[in-house]
C-alpha positions as a printed Julia matrix, in Angstrom:
105×3 Matrix{Float64}:
  14.17    3.98   -6.36
  11.06    3.18   -6.72
   9.24    0.61   -9.67
   5.76    1.81  -10.72
   3.88   -1.56  -11.16
   1.1    -1.7   -12.03
  -1.36   -4.96  -11.59
  -2.77   -8.1   -13.99
  -6.51   -7.13  -14.37
  -7.74  -10.5   -13.7
  -5.2   -12.22  -11.72
  -3.73   -8.67   -9.55
  -0.16  -10.14   -9.74
   2.32   -7.28   -9.29
   2.79   -6.24  -13.91
   6.93   -4.85  -13.76
   7.09   -2.64  -16.32
   8.4    -4.19  -19.9
   6.28   -7.11  -19.57
   2.8    -8.02  -19.7
  -0.21   -7.19  -22.64
  -1.96   -4.36  -22.39
  -5.44   -5.71  -24.54
  -8.13   -3.03  -25.49
 -11.67   -3.98  -25.69
 -13.67   -2.55  -29.07
 -14.98    0.29  -25.81
 -12.25    1.45  -25.77
 -11.08    0.27  -22.26
  -7.55   -1.26  -21.57
  -6.77   -4.31  -19.98
  -3.38   -5.14  -18.54
  -2.24   -9.3   -18.6
   0.48  -10.47  -16.36
   1.25  -14.01  -19.56
  -0.46  -15.22  -22.37
  -2.79  -17.57  -19.94
  -4.3   -14.79  -17.39
  -5.18  -12.98  -21.42
  -6.64  -16.55  -23.27
  -8.33  -17.52  -19.45
  -9.65  -13.34  -18.98
 -11.45  -13.18  -22.14
 -13.89  -16.65  -22.42
 -15.25  -14.62  -19.52
 -14.34  -17.85  -16.5
 -14.18  -15.61  -13.01
 -11.19  -16.16  -11.11
 -11.64  -17.26   -8.25
 -12.47  -20.37   -9.68
  -8.72  -20.22  -10.7
  -6.22  -21.92   -7.69
  -2.65  -19.73   -8.98
  -5.38  -16.08   -9.51
  -5.17  -13.5    -5.71
  -8.65  -14.03   -5.98
  -8.77  -17.88   -4.93
  -6.3   -16.97   -2.36
  -8.13  -14.14   -0.78
 -11.72  -15.62   -0.87
 -10.52  -18.78    0.55
  -8.2   -17.18    3.65
  -5.05  -17.8     1.92
  -4.15  -14.89    2.88
  -5.88  -11.59    4.04
  -7.87   -9.09    2.39
  -5.88   -6.4     3.67
  -1.9    -8.12    3.35
  -1.45   -6.72   -0.27
  -1.95   -3.24    0.0
  -1.42   -2.12    3.4
   0.81   -2.23    5.82
   1.41   -0.59    9.6
   2.88    2.29   10.25
   4.87    3.29   13.72
   2.9     6.31   15.36
   5.73    9.38   16.44
   6.1     9.37   19.92
   7.89   13.13   20.6
  10.88   13.25   23.55
  11.72   15.93   25.32
  15.34   16.43   26.11
  17.8    19.44   27.35
  19.24   21.96   25.17
  23.05   22.41   26.01
  22.91   24.5    28.98
  19.21   24.45   29.82
  17.67   21.71   31.66
  14.4    19.97   30.67
  13.53   22.04   34.29
  14.04   25.28   32.81
  12.47   24.81   28.67
   9.52   23.68   31.05
   9.31   25.8    33.74
   9.59   28.58   31.12
   6.75   27.51   28.43
   4.24   27.72   31.67
   5.18   30.95   32.53
   2.55   33.75   31.35
   4.1    36.21   28.39
   4.54   39.25   30.36
   6.7    37.35   31.85
   9.03   36.48   29.58
   9.09   40.36   28.29
  10.75   41.07   31.39
């Protein structure tokens, strides 16, 4: 089961359902904060890059790689041809190379 998480606007940490606090500005924008600590610092307009425990500071000071949070490596799919029960692999390859008229005859 996959749990839908959002990220904190200030610290960029994961906020799980039922946690955090949503702050709505006068112009209607919604901000999601993980804790009162991050909400108070963000509302004072302190840059997240200057606070050591935020992801922005860790990214700026090369403690984590920039793409490490979002991207996972995917394995390349390798297709392998195998013999089918009763037909060898060589026979299958011969039938593929045959022309259409030879197959019908």
